[in-house]
Tab-separated table of C-alpha atoms and ligand atoms in Angstrom:
chain	number	residue	atom	x	y	z
A	5	MET	CA	76.979	114.584	109.367
A	6	LYS	CA	73.821	116.528	110.028
A	7	LEU	CA	73.784	118.096	113.453
A	8	PRO	CA	70.671	117.647	115.575
A	9	ALA	CA	68.603	120.849	115.687
A	10	GLN	CA	68.670	120.636	119.473
A	11	GLY	CA	71.778	119.375	121.195
A	12	LEU	CA	71.644	115.845	122.611
A	13	GLY	CA	72.049	114.869	126.249
A	14	GLY	CA	75.111	113.050	127.570
A	15	ALA	CA	73.435	109.631	127.837
A	16	GLU	CA	72.203	109.748	124.249
A	17	ILE	CA	75.632	110.866	122.996
A	18	ALA	CA	77.345	108.047	124.908
A	19	ALA	CA	74.890	105.521	123.454
A	20	ARG	CA	75.482	106.711	119.902
A	21	LEU	CA	79.253	106.637	120.312
A	22	ALA	CA	79.028	103.145	121.814
A	23	ALA	CA	77.034	102.073	118.747
A	24	MET	CA	79.825	103.403	116.513
A	25	ARG	CA	82.310	101.223	118.336
A	26	ALA	CA	80.121	98.146	118.130
A	27	ASP	CA	82.165	96.614	115.298
A	28	ASP	CA	85.556	97.540	116.787
A	29	PRO	CA	87.529	94.720	118.351
A	30	PRO	CA	88.070	95.015	122.116
A	31	VAL	CA	91.097	97.064	123.207
A	32	HIS	CA	91.439	95.068	126.424
A	33	GLY	CA	91.685	91.352	127.107
A	34	GLY	CA	94.497	90.290	124.767
A	35	ARG	CA	92.362	89.004	121.875
A	36	VAL	CA	93.784	91.691	119.560
A	37	LEU	CA	97.511	91.085	119.110
A	38	ALA	CA	98.480	94.371	117.460
A	39	TYR	CA	97.725	98.068	117.998
A	40	VAL	CA	96.691	97.732	121.668
A	41	TYR	CA	98.567	97.128	124.912
A	42	ASP	CA	96.793	95.895	128.028
A	43	ALA	CA	98.703	95.793	131.301
A	44	GLY	CA	95.798	93.998	132.946
A	45	ASP	CA	95.282	96.651	135.616
A	46	PRO	CA	91.805	98.221	135.248
A	47	ALA	CA	92.336	100.683	138.134
A	48	ALA	CA	95.504	102.039	136.516
A	49	THR	CA	93.715	102.303	133.170
A	50	GLN	CA	90.896	104.249	134.800
A	51	ALA	CA	93.345	106.632	136.511
A	52	SER	CA	94.980	107.196	133.148
A	53	LEU	CA	91.689	107.812	131.325
A	54	ASP	CA	90.580	110.222	134.055
A	55	ALA	CA	93.826	112.165	133.631
A	56	LEU	CA	93.301	112.210	129.852
A	57	ALA	CA	89.904	113.818	130.326
A	58	GLY	CA	91.071	116.140	133.099
A	59	PHE	CA	93.898	117.598	130.993
A	60	GLY	CA	92.215	117.276	127.595
A	61	GLU	CA	91.565	120.985	127.314
A	62	VAL	CA	94.939	122.178	128.598
A	63	ASN	CA	96.962	123.543	125.677
A	64	ALA	CA	100.454	122.064	125.750
A	65	LEU	CA	101.538	124.654	123.176
A	66	ASP	CA	102.474	127.056	125.939
A	67	PRO	CA	104.162	125.841	129.134
A	68	THR	CA	104.544	129.466	130.270
A	69	THR	CA	100.754	129.838	130.471
A	70	PHE	CA	100.144	126.276	131.668
A	71	PRO	CA	103.083	125.370	133.953
A	72	SER	CA	101.689	121.847	134.457
A	73	VAL	CA	102.754	121.101	130.893
A	74	ALA	CA	106.464	121.552	131.650
A	75	ARG	CA	106.136	119.632	134.915
A	76	LEU	CA	104.501	116.676	133.165
A	77	GLU	CA	106.963	116.717	130.270
A	78	ASN	CA	110.016	116.945	132.543
A	79	ASP	CA	108.758	114.075	134.684
A	80	LEU	CA	108.105	111.827	131.667
A	81	VAL	CA	111.382	112.669	129.941
A	82	GLY	CA	113.261	112.134	133.211
A	83	TRP	CA	111.703	108.676	133.530
A	84	GLY	CA	112.676	107.871	129.941
A	85	LEU	CA	116.269	109.059	130.465
A	86	ASP	CA	116.472	106.882	133.541
A	87	MET	CA	115.143	103.832	131.653
A	88	MET	CA	117.658	104.417	128.851
A	89	GLN	CA	120.574	104.969	131.308
A	90	ALA	CA	121.321	108.408	129.885
A	91	PRO	CA	124.362	110.514	130.823
A	92	PRO	CA	123.879	113.743	132.843
A	93	ASP	CA	123.827	116.063	129.782
A	94	ALA	CA	121.034	114.154	128.081
A	95	ALA	CA	117.716	115.778	127.163
A	96	GLY	CA	114.427	114.845	125.586
A	97	LEU	CA	110.980	115.818	124.455
A	98	VAL	CA	107.462	114.406	124.431
A	99	SER	CA	105.813	113.940	121.034
A	100	SER	CA	102.446	112.639	119.905
A	101	GLY	CA	103.622	109.165	118.910
A	102	GLY	CA	106.311	106.965	117.450
A	103	THR	CA	106.100	108.385	113.964
A	104	GLU	CA	106.480	111.949	115.200
A	105	SER	CA	109.465	110.946	117.362
A	106	CYS	CA	111.107	109.237	114.373
A	107	ILE	CA	110.479	112.265	112.135
A	108	LEU	CA	111.951	114.590	114.764
A	109	ALA	CA	114.998	112.326	115.185
A	110	VAL	CA	115.613	112.599	111.443
A	111	LEU	CA	115.013	116.368	111.579
A	112	ALA	CA	117.680	116.806	114.288
A	113	ALA	CA	120.141	114.799	112.173
A	114	ARG	CA	119.272	116.702	108.992
A	115	GLU	CA	119.818	120.045	110.741
A	116	ARG	CA	123.170	118.856	112.018
A	117	TRP	CA	124.203	117.625	108.565
A	118	THR	CA	123.092	120.753	106.690
A	119	SER	CA	124.959	122.961	109.158
A	120	THR	CA	128.213	121.547	107.782
A	121	HIS	CA	127.054	120.736	104.235
A	122	PRO	CA	125.455	123.825	102.675
A	123	GLU	CA	124.835	121.871	99.459
A	124	GLY	CA	123.673	118.398	98.479
A	125	ARG	CA	121.108	115.979	99.827
A	126	PRO	CA	121.669	114.094	103.067
A	127	VAL	CA	121.178	110.315	103.222
A	128	LEU	CA	119.295	108.343	105.844
A	129	VAL	CA	120.843	104.911	106.398
A	130	VAL	CA	118.348	102.251	107.470
A	131	ALA	CA	117.775	98.509	107.482
A	132	ASP	CA	115.160	96.988	105.184
A	133	THR	CA	113.242	96.098	108.360
A	134	VAL	CA	113.196	99.661	109.721
A	135	HIS	CA	109.756	101.049	110.574
A	136	SER	CA	108.081	102.874	107.698
A	137	ALA	CA	108.090	106.038	109.846
A	138	PHE	CA	111.692	106.643	108.711
A	139	HIS	CA	110.726	106.476	105.046
A	140	LYS	CA	107.985	108.962	105.823
A	141	ALA	CA	110.539	111.193	107.578
A	142	ALA	CA	112.873	111.072	104.574
A	143	HIS	CA	109.940	111.831	102.271
A	144	LEU	CA	108.858	114.843	104.329
A	145	LEU	CA	112.298	116.200	105.157
A	146	GLY	CA	114.056	115.747	101.813
A	147	LEU	CA	116.583	113.002	102.512
A	148	ASP	CA	117.603	110.142	100.263
A	149	VAL	CA	117.351	106.690	101.828
A	150	ARG	CA	120.023	104.015	101.702
A	151	THR	CA	118.352	100.714	102.643
A	152	ILE	CA	120.577	97.878	103.874
A	153	PRO	CA	119.345	94.267	104.007
A	154	VAL	CA	119.426	92.739	107.480
A	155	ASP	CA	121.277	89.471	107.977
A	156	ARG	CA	118.924	86.789	106.569
A	157	THR	CA	119.574	84.366	109.438
A	158	THR	CA	119.381	86.627	112.480
A	159	MET	CA	117.209	89.315	110.795
A	160	ARG	CA	119.460	91.920	112.457
A	161	LEU	CA	121.192	94.934	110.936
A	162	THR	CA	124.927	94.370	111.356
A	163	GLY	CA	127.827	96.760	111.827
A	164	ALA	CA	129.628	95.233	108.838
A	165	ALA	CA	126.715	95.995	106.508
A	166	VAL	CA	126.549	99.575	107.784
A	167	ARG	CA	130.320	99.955	107.296
A	168	ASP	CA	130.008	98.979	103.614
A	169	ALA	CA	127.108	101.377	103.075
A	170	LEU	CA	128.851	104.286	104.796
A	171	ALA	CA	131.999	103.703	102.760
A	172	GLU	CA	129.937	104.147	99.593
A	173	ILE	CA	127.879	107.124	100.725
A	174	SER	CA	130.856	108.862	102.344
A	175	ASP	CA	129.978	112.225	103.839
A	176	ARG	CA	126.345	112.306	102.671
A	177	ALA	CA	125.198	110.077	105.558
A	178	ALA	CA	123.201	112.191	108.047
A	179	LEU	CA	121.899	109.427	110.321
A	180	VAL	CA	122.103	105.684	110.836
A	181	VAL	CA	119.008	104.054	112.335
A	182	ALA	CA	118.889	100.774	114.248
A	183	SER	CA	115.810	99.162	115.804
A	184	ALA	CA	115.301	97.774	119.294
A	185	PRO	CA	113.425	95.756	118.240
A	186	SER	CA	112.167	95.858	114.647
A	187	TYR	CA	108.375	95.850	114.519
A	188	ALA	CA	108.082	93.270	111.746
A	189	HIS	CA	110.356	90.563	113.205
A	190	GLY	CA	110.829	91.527	116.859
A	191	VAL	CA	114.633	91.391	116.927
A	192	VAL	CA	117.101	93.962	118.213
A	193	ASP	CA	119.724	95.007	115.647
A	194	ASP	CA	123.438	94.650	116.490
A	195	ILE	CA	123.385	98.060	118.112
A	196	THR	CA	126.842	97.993	119.681
A	197	ASP	CA	128.479	97.362	116.292
A	198	VAL	CA	126.167	99.605	114.288
A	199	ALA	CA	126.629	102.559	116.660
A	200	ALA	CA	130.412	102.029	116.752
A	201	VAL	CA	130.639	102.092	112.966
A	202	ALA	CA	128.441	105.206	112.810
A	203	GLN	CA	130.626	106.898	115.399
A	204	GLU	CA	133.809	105.987	113.486
A	205	HIS	CA	132.332	107.827	110.506
A	206	GLY	CA	131.151	110.783	112.588
A	207	VAL	CA	127.488	109.991	111.884
A	208	PRO	CA	124.819	110.054	114.614
A	209	CYS	CA	122.998	106.806	115.375
A	210	HIS	CA	119.324	106.720	116.325
A	211	VAL	CA	117.891	103.707	118.147
A	212	ASP	CA	114.222	103.235	117.333
A	213	SER	CA	112.938	101.659	120.515
A	214	CYS	CA	109.418	102.961	120.096
A	215	ILE	CA	107.938	99.551	120.782
A	216	GLY	CA	110.686	97.956	122.866
A	217	GLY	CA	112.089	100.711	125.073
A	218	ILE	CA	109.978	99.949	128.105
A	219	THR	CA	110.003	96.170	127.762
A	220	LEU	CA	113.802	96.118	127.353
A	221	ALA	CA	114.419	98.535	130.249
A	222	TYR	CA	112.185	96.629	132.669
A	223	ALA	CA	113.404	93.221	131.445
A	224	ARG	CA	116.905	94.419	132.377
A	225	LEU	CA	115.625	95.437	135.814
A	226	ASN	CA	114.005	91.998	136.077
A	227	GLY	CA	117.470	90.505	135.619
A	228	ASP	CA	116.902	89.228	132.058
A	229	ASP	CA	119.764	89.142	129.620
A	230	VAL	CA	118.859	91.986	127.231
A	231	PRO	CA	120.783	93.072	124.140
A	232	PRO	CA	122.636	96.398	124.537
A	233	MET	CA	120.544	99.215	123.072
A	234	ASP	CA	120.523	102.290	125.333
A	235	PHE	CA	122.822	105.257	126.023
A	236	THR	CA	125.400	102.973	127.668
A	237	VAL	CA	126.273	101.959	124.090
A	238	PRO	CA	128.900	104.402	122.723
A	239	GLY	CA	127.742	106.149	119.565
A	240	VAL	CA	124.001	106.050	120.299
A	241	SER	CA	122.920	109.679	119.849
A	242	SER	CA	119.141	109.498	120.199
A	243	ILE	CA	116.428	107.015	121.178
A	244	SER	CA	112.678	106.982	120.529
A	245	LEU	CA	110.472	105.237	123.095
A	246	ASP	CA	106.679	105.246	123.032
A	247	LEU	CA	104.609	105.476	126.178
A	248	HIS	CA	101.420	104.695	124.266
A	249	LYS	CA	102.716	101.202	123.531
A	250	TYR	CA	104.192	99.227	126.439
A	251	GLY	CA	103.708	102.242	128.737
A	252	PHE	CA	100.024	101.088	128.512
A	253	THR	CA	98.755	104.660	128.322
A	254	PRO	CA	96.071	105.975	125.924
A	255	LYS	CA	97.294	106.945	122.469
A	256	GLY	CA	99.199	110.145	121.757
A	257	VAL	CA	102.455	110.085	123.709
A	258	SER	CA	106.043	109.142	122.881
A	259	LEU	CA	109.505	110.175	124.070
A	260	LEU	CA	112.454	111.274	121.973
A	261	LEU	CA	115.697	111.297	123.969
A	262	PHE	CA	119.048	112.836	123.024
A	263	ARG	CA	122.509	112.159	124.381
A	264	ASP	CA	123.078	115.920	124.514
A	265	ALA	CA	120.766	118.897	124.701
A	266	ALA	CA	122.479	120.798	121.870
A	267	TYR	CA	121.474	118.051	119.420
A	268	ARG	CA	117.849	118.320	120.597
A	269	LEU	CA	117.782	121.973	119.491
A	270	GLY	CA	117.619	120.764	115.882
A	271	THR	CA	114.012	119.714	116.471
A	272	TYR	CA	112.900	123.095	117.839
A	273	PHE	CA	111.210	125.770	115.793
A	274	ALA	CA	110.898	129.384	116.916
A	275	PHE	CA	109.348	132.237	114.989
A	276	SER	CA	108.587	135.708	116.218
A	277	ALA	CA	108.690	137.786	112.989
A	278	TRP	CA	104.925	137.999	112.691
A	279	PRO	CA	102.483	140.185	114.575
A	280	GLY	CA	101.037	137.375	116.663
A	281	TYR	CA	102.414	135.568	119.710
A	282	PRO	CA	106.045	134.418	119.474
A	283	VAL	CA	105.954	130.728	118.571
A	284	VAL	CA	108.277	128.104	120.017
A	285	ASN	CA	107.509	124.508	119.063
A	286	THR	CA	109.405	121.530	120.387
A	287	THR	CA	107.424	119.151	118.169
A	288	LEU	CA	105.612	119.226	114.822
A	289	GLN	CA	102.354	120.243	116.435
A	290	SER	CA	101.657	123.634	117.895
A	291	THR	CA	98.370	123.590	119.796
A	292	LYS	CA	98.152	120.147	121.335
A	293	SER	CA	96.382	118.526	124.226
A	294	ALA	CA	98.176	117.953	127.536
A	295	GLY	CA	95.779	115.015	128.022
A	296	PRO	CA	98.026	112.232	126.676
A	297	MET	CA	100.968	113.413	128.800
A	298	ALA	CA	98.820	113.563	131.928
A	299	ALA	CA	97.446	110.107	131.092
A	300	ALA	CA	100.975	108.707	130.747
A	301	TRP	CA	102.000	110.362	134.000
A	302	ALA	CA	98.982	108.860	135.756
A	303	MET	CA	99.627	105.390	134.334
A	304	ALA	CA	103.287	105.534	135.404
A	305	GLN	CA	102.268	106.556	138.917
A	306	ALA	CA	99.497	103.947	139.084
A	307	LEU	CA	101.658	101.021	137.950
A	308	GLY	CA	104.908	102.116	139.555
A	309	ASP	CA	108.200	100.334	138.921
A	310	ASP	CA	106.848	97.107	140.383
A	311	GLY	CA	103.808	97.245	138.110
A	312	TYR	CA	105.968	97.659	134.991
A	313	ARG	CA	108.289	94.889	136.129
A	314	ARG	CA	105.329	92.570	136.614
A	315	ALA	CA	103.749	93.603	133.310
A	316	VAL	CA	106.965	93.039	131.358
A	317	ARG	CA	107.649	89.727	133.114
A	318	ASP	CA	104.149	88.491	132.219
A	319	ALA	CA	104.339	89.642	128.597
A	320	ARG	CA	107.769	88.091	128.175
A	321	GLU	CA	106.718	84.779	129.717
A	322	ALA	CA	103.661	84.678	127.463
A	323	THR	CA	105.926	85.407	124.452
A	324	LEU	CA	108.289	82.562	125.280
A	325	ARG	CA	105.433	80.126	125.822
A	326	ILE	CA	103.714	81.086	122.566
A	327	THR	CA	107.048	80.834	120.716
A	328	ALA	CA	107.625	77.337	122.101
A	329	ALA	CA	104.103	76.333	121.041
A	330	ILE	CA	104.633	77.660	117.501
A	331	GLN	CA	107.827	75.637	117.216
A	332	GLY	CA	105.771	72.503	117.880
A	333	ILE	CA	103.130	73.192	115.199
A	334	PRO	CA	103.845	71.619	111.787
A	335	GLY	CA	103.812	74.112	108.921
A	336	ILE	CA	104.690	77.289	110.831
A	337	ARG	CA	107.772	78.776	112.492
A	338	VAL	CA	108.892	81.976	114.174
A	339	VAL	CA	110.926	84.159	111.837
A	340	ALA	CA	113.432	84.816	114.637
A	341	GLU	CA	113.665	84.152	118.361
A	342	PRO	CA	111.880	87.167	119.877
A	343	ASP	CA	114.125	89.581	121.795
A	344	THR	CA	111.165	91.268	123.479
A	345	THR	CA	107.435	90.607	123.274
A	346	LEU	CA	106.856	90.642	119.508
A	347	ILE	CA	106.544	87.472	117.422
A	348	ALA	CA	106.523	87.024	113.651
A	349	ILE	CA	105.008	83.763	112.376
A	350	ALA	CA	105.916	82.501	108.898
A	351	ALA	CA	105.343	79.279	106.998
A	352	ASP	CA	108.059	76.666	107.463
A	353	SER	CA	109.921	75.061	104.568
A	354	THR	CA	106.992	72.718	103.796
A	355	GLN	CA	104.924	75.798	102.860
A	356	SER	CA	101.864	73.857	103.980
A	357	VAL	CA	100.305	76.710	105.969
A	358	ASP	CA	99.445	80.040	104.357
A	359	PRO	CA	99.834	82.685	107.089
A	360	PHE	CA	96.989	84.732	105.594
A	361	ARG	CA	94.621	81.762	105.763
A	362	LEU	CA	95.830	81.151	109.301
A	363	ALA	CA	94.920	84.752	110.244
A	364	ASP	CA	91.364	84.188	109.002
A	365	ALA	CA	91.113	80.866	110.827
A	366	MET	CA	92.253	82.579	114.035
A	367	ARG	CA	89.836	85.437	113.430
A	368	ARG	CA	86.971	82.958	113.319
A	369	ARG	CA	88.153	81.862	116.780
A	370	GLY	CA	88.105	85.437	118.071
A	371	TRP	CA	91.800	86.378	117.704
A	372	SER	CA	93.165	89.245	115.668
A	373	LEU	CA	96.676	88.626	114.295
A	374	GLN	CA	98.248	91.160	111.963
A	375	PRO	CA	99.122	90.017	108.411
A	376	GLN	CA	102.395	91.432	107.021
A	377	PRO	CA	102.913	91.092	103.254
A	378	SER	CA	106.013	89.585	101.707
A	379	LEU	CA	108.825	91.844	100.522
A	380	GLY	CA	111.314	90.453	98.037
A	381	ASP	CA	112.808	87.396	99.725
A	382	LEU	CA	111.176	88.240	103.082
A	383	PRO	CA	108.115	86.015	103.495
A	384	ARG	CA	104.522	86.925	104.316
A	385	THR	CA	104.109	86.744	108.085
A	386	LEU	CA	101.718	87.292	110.958
A	387	HIS	CA	102.685	89.773	113.648
A	388	LEU	CA	101.835	89.287	117.328
A	389	THR	CA	102.177	92.064	119.898
A	390	VAL	CA	102.096	89.968	123.072
A	391	GLN	CA	100.801	91.782	126.157
A	392	PRO	CA	100.879	91.218	129.913
A	393	VAL	CA	97.267	89.979	129.781
A	394	SER	CA	98.339	87.414	127.182
A	395	LEU	CA	99.766	85.332	130.022
A	396	GLY	CA	96.208	84.571	131.091
A	397	THR	CA	95.204	83.522	127.575
A	398	VAL	CA	98.294	81.557	126.467
A	399	ASP	CA	96.631	78.161	126.795
A	400	THR	CA	93.478	79.095	124.878
A	401	PHE	CA	95.540	80.932	122.291
A	402	THR	CA	97.903	78.048	121.636
A	403	ALA	CA	95.047	75.522	121.548
A	404	ASP	CA	93.285	77.691	118.953
A	405	LEU	CA	96.513	78.185	116.982
A	406	ILE	CA	97.007	74.402	116.797
A	407	GLU	CA	93.404	73.909	115.690
A	408	ALA	CA	93.509	76.777	113.174
A	409	SER	CA	96.780	75.481	111.700
A	410	ASP	CA	95.239	72.009	111.355
A	411	GLU	CA	92.270	73.569	109.575
A	412	VAL	CA	94.295	75.388	106.907
A	413	ARG	CA	97.268	73.043	106.556
A	414	GLY	CA	97.514	71.711	103.018
A	415	LEU	CA	95.104	74.246	101.518
A	416	PRO	CA	96.602	76.071	98.522
A	417	TRP	CA	98.072	79.471	99.312
A	418	ILE	CA	95.887	82.373	98.363
A	419	ASP	CA	97.570	83.834	95.306
A	420	VAL	CA	95.744	86.387	93.198
A	421	SER	CA	98.707	87.336	91.019
A	422	ALA	CA	97.183	85.629	87.932
A	423	ASP	CA	94.175	87.951	87.862
A	424	LEU	CA	94.761	91.183	89.746
A	425	GLU	CA	91.795	92.905	88.127
A	426	ALA	CA	89.362	90.273	89.381
A	427	ALA	CA	90.942	90.507	92.838
A	428	PHE	CA	90.398	94.276	92.816
A	429	ALA	CA	86.807	93.799	91.693
A	430	ASN	CA	86.255	91.411	94.622
A	431	LEU	CA	87.511	93.846	97.239
A	432	PRO	CA	84.976	94.329	100.040
A	433	ASP	CA	83.083	97.605	99.889
A	434	LEU	CA	84.898	99.702	102.457
A	435	THR	CA	82.711	102.736	101.856
A	436	SER	CA	79.568	101.217	103.364
A	437	GLY	CA	80.802	101.631	106.936
A	438	ALA	CA	80.046	97.953	107.543
A	439	ALA	CA	82.452	95.722	109.451
A	440	LEU	CA	85.172	94.026	107.421
A	441	PRO	CA	84.324	90.546	106.120
A	442	GLU	CA	85.461	87.462	108.030
A	443	GLU	CA	87.670	86.393	105.126
A	444	MET	CA	90.477	88.882	104.620
A	445	ALA	CA	93.071	86.523	103.125
A	446	GLY	CA	92.120	87.600	99.575
A	447	VAL	CA	92.669	91.267	100.420
A	448	HIS	CA	96.065	90.598	101.971
A	449	ALA	CA	97.011	88.306	99.094
A	450	LEU	CA	96.158	91.110	96.684
A	451	ILE	CA	98.451	93.534	98.500
A	452	ASP	CA	101.066	90.786	98.588
A	453	ALA	CA	100.813	90.169	94.835
A	454	LEU	CA	101.069	93.774	93.721
A	455	PRO	CA	104.430	94.970	92.467
A	456	PRO	CA	105.913	97.571	94.880
A	457	GLU	CA	105.318	100.495	92.494
A	458	VAL	CA	101.584	99.661	92.384
A	459	ARG	CA	101.139	98.653	96.031
A	460	ASP	CA	101.343	102.059	97.623
A	461	PRO	CA	99.087	103.921	95.153
A	462	ALA	CA	96.580	101.048	95.485
A	463	LEU	CA	96.627	101.304	99.273
A	464	MET	CA	96.081	105.042	99.019
A	465	ALA	CA	93.153	104.474	96.661
A	466	ILE	CA	91.590	102.057	99.169
A	467	PHE	CA	91.951	104.586	101.989
A	468	SER	CA	90.720	107.397	99.843
A	469	ALA	CA	87.568	105.337	99.220
A	470	LEU	CA	87.253	104.718	102.954
A	471	PHE	CA	87.351	108.426	103.770
A	472	THR	CA	84.816	109.661	101.265
A	473	ALA	CA	82.651	111.937	103.358
A	474	ARG	CA	79.280	113.006	101.933
A	475	ARG	CA	77.676	116.259	102.926
B	11	PLP	C1	109.713	100.259	116.028
B	11	PLP	C2	108.610	101.237	115.743
B	11	PLP	N1	108.906	102.480	115.349
B	11	PLP	C3	107.958	103.394	115.078
B	11	PLP	C4	106.627	103.081	115.196
B	11	PLP	C5	105.577	104.118	114.853
B	11	PLP	O1	104.829	104.413	115.996
B	11	PLP	P1	103.388	105.104	115.929
B	11	PLP	O2	102.462	104.114	115.321
B	11	PLP	O3	103.109	105.406	117.359
B	11	PLP	O4	103.499	106.342	115.108
B	11	PLP	C6	106.262	101.792	115.596
B	11	PLP	C7	104.861	101.389	115.690
B	11	PLP	O5	104.508	100.273	115.948
B	11	PLP	C8	107.284	100.845	115.882
B	11	PLP	O6	106.998	99.601	116.271
């Protein structure tokens, strides 16, 4: 970027930034069914955005210089501990997002494991549906990963499967992870059994409730029958819960909660053997903005318990109505009955509807559904993050889904496996800065067709092309 010789005024800057966002899909309104979370309360959103700006320059690195940082963090962690029914000795921290919380959960477990195993490599035990953040954590922190297939009917990780894996790994297991719910399929693992088996083996159990923590906690308060997943389950040692998802707050804030404060210490880093200021970090970042925490605090105050109960009730009702509609559409099915507010759509046994074609057909109707590639025997699917505002759009959405399914039913599935080179050559030019093309099925089919060892390097190559800055 070339800077203007003379600085621009605020109105001009706002106009240019608005132009940059022109091709972005809207973050409010429920048309985008992944990445964004709209509680449908514009006043609360505004209060949250104001807090983000008001605290944006406060450095959360040092709560001794900025006492508001500790006040905000203690309030948010206290709320999280309450939601997860934590015991009195529990503790927590605020991180920048789900991935950072997951990495820190693995770090705490690795520190615990290495304190009693001076040699060898620890193993992270996960389901094949676990969020990729745990594979990233293992990659960064030097753990091997033992991946266990979830039950192919319920799509849940079971205690029995974990027992078999732990018997094989014996004392190398540093942490067992269960999801509440899994992102890809929206089901809560059998946490009572999984945590019990982990406890029997003396291994901590982390519950990844980044996306479901708030919806499950408030569904319970609403009187819904929710699967056990919090600290009332014996053997659960830590829980991740994101506020920037169903907390409806701007991005950059997640909670990591521990059954006991001593375990939390494994995530801390202190260093004073240098001539600068003594460093104490409770997260991966050092200097960081207090803005996201203040925004989450403001959103929590603006919505209140009643607001979250209403929001979760609406999102859940919309989920159940959309699920019922999907079950009535020939050619598609839900992969599993949703436990929270996430839905995965797959083709039914007739294989007459290609989910990737369906995503394009829905896109033409103004809806953004997230394609998820196949993995071994797990089929290609479409992910839906259903939001409170979705309740107001259920009828239009289901009418469009019926129409879009009719449009693509019977068309051959997009399969580029016969000529991968041609598919690569046809990739849209991501470097031009232009909006993505309407038809994305070919791109997703290409990712789908690539063997796993080629997929990830190819994805990196695509992103590397996207971020080619020119001076
Ligand atoms: C279950 C689960 N864990 C972890 C993450 C990672 O969160 P983030 O994208 O905030 O890093 C997600 C994101 O959707 C998730 O659904």
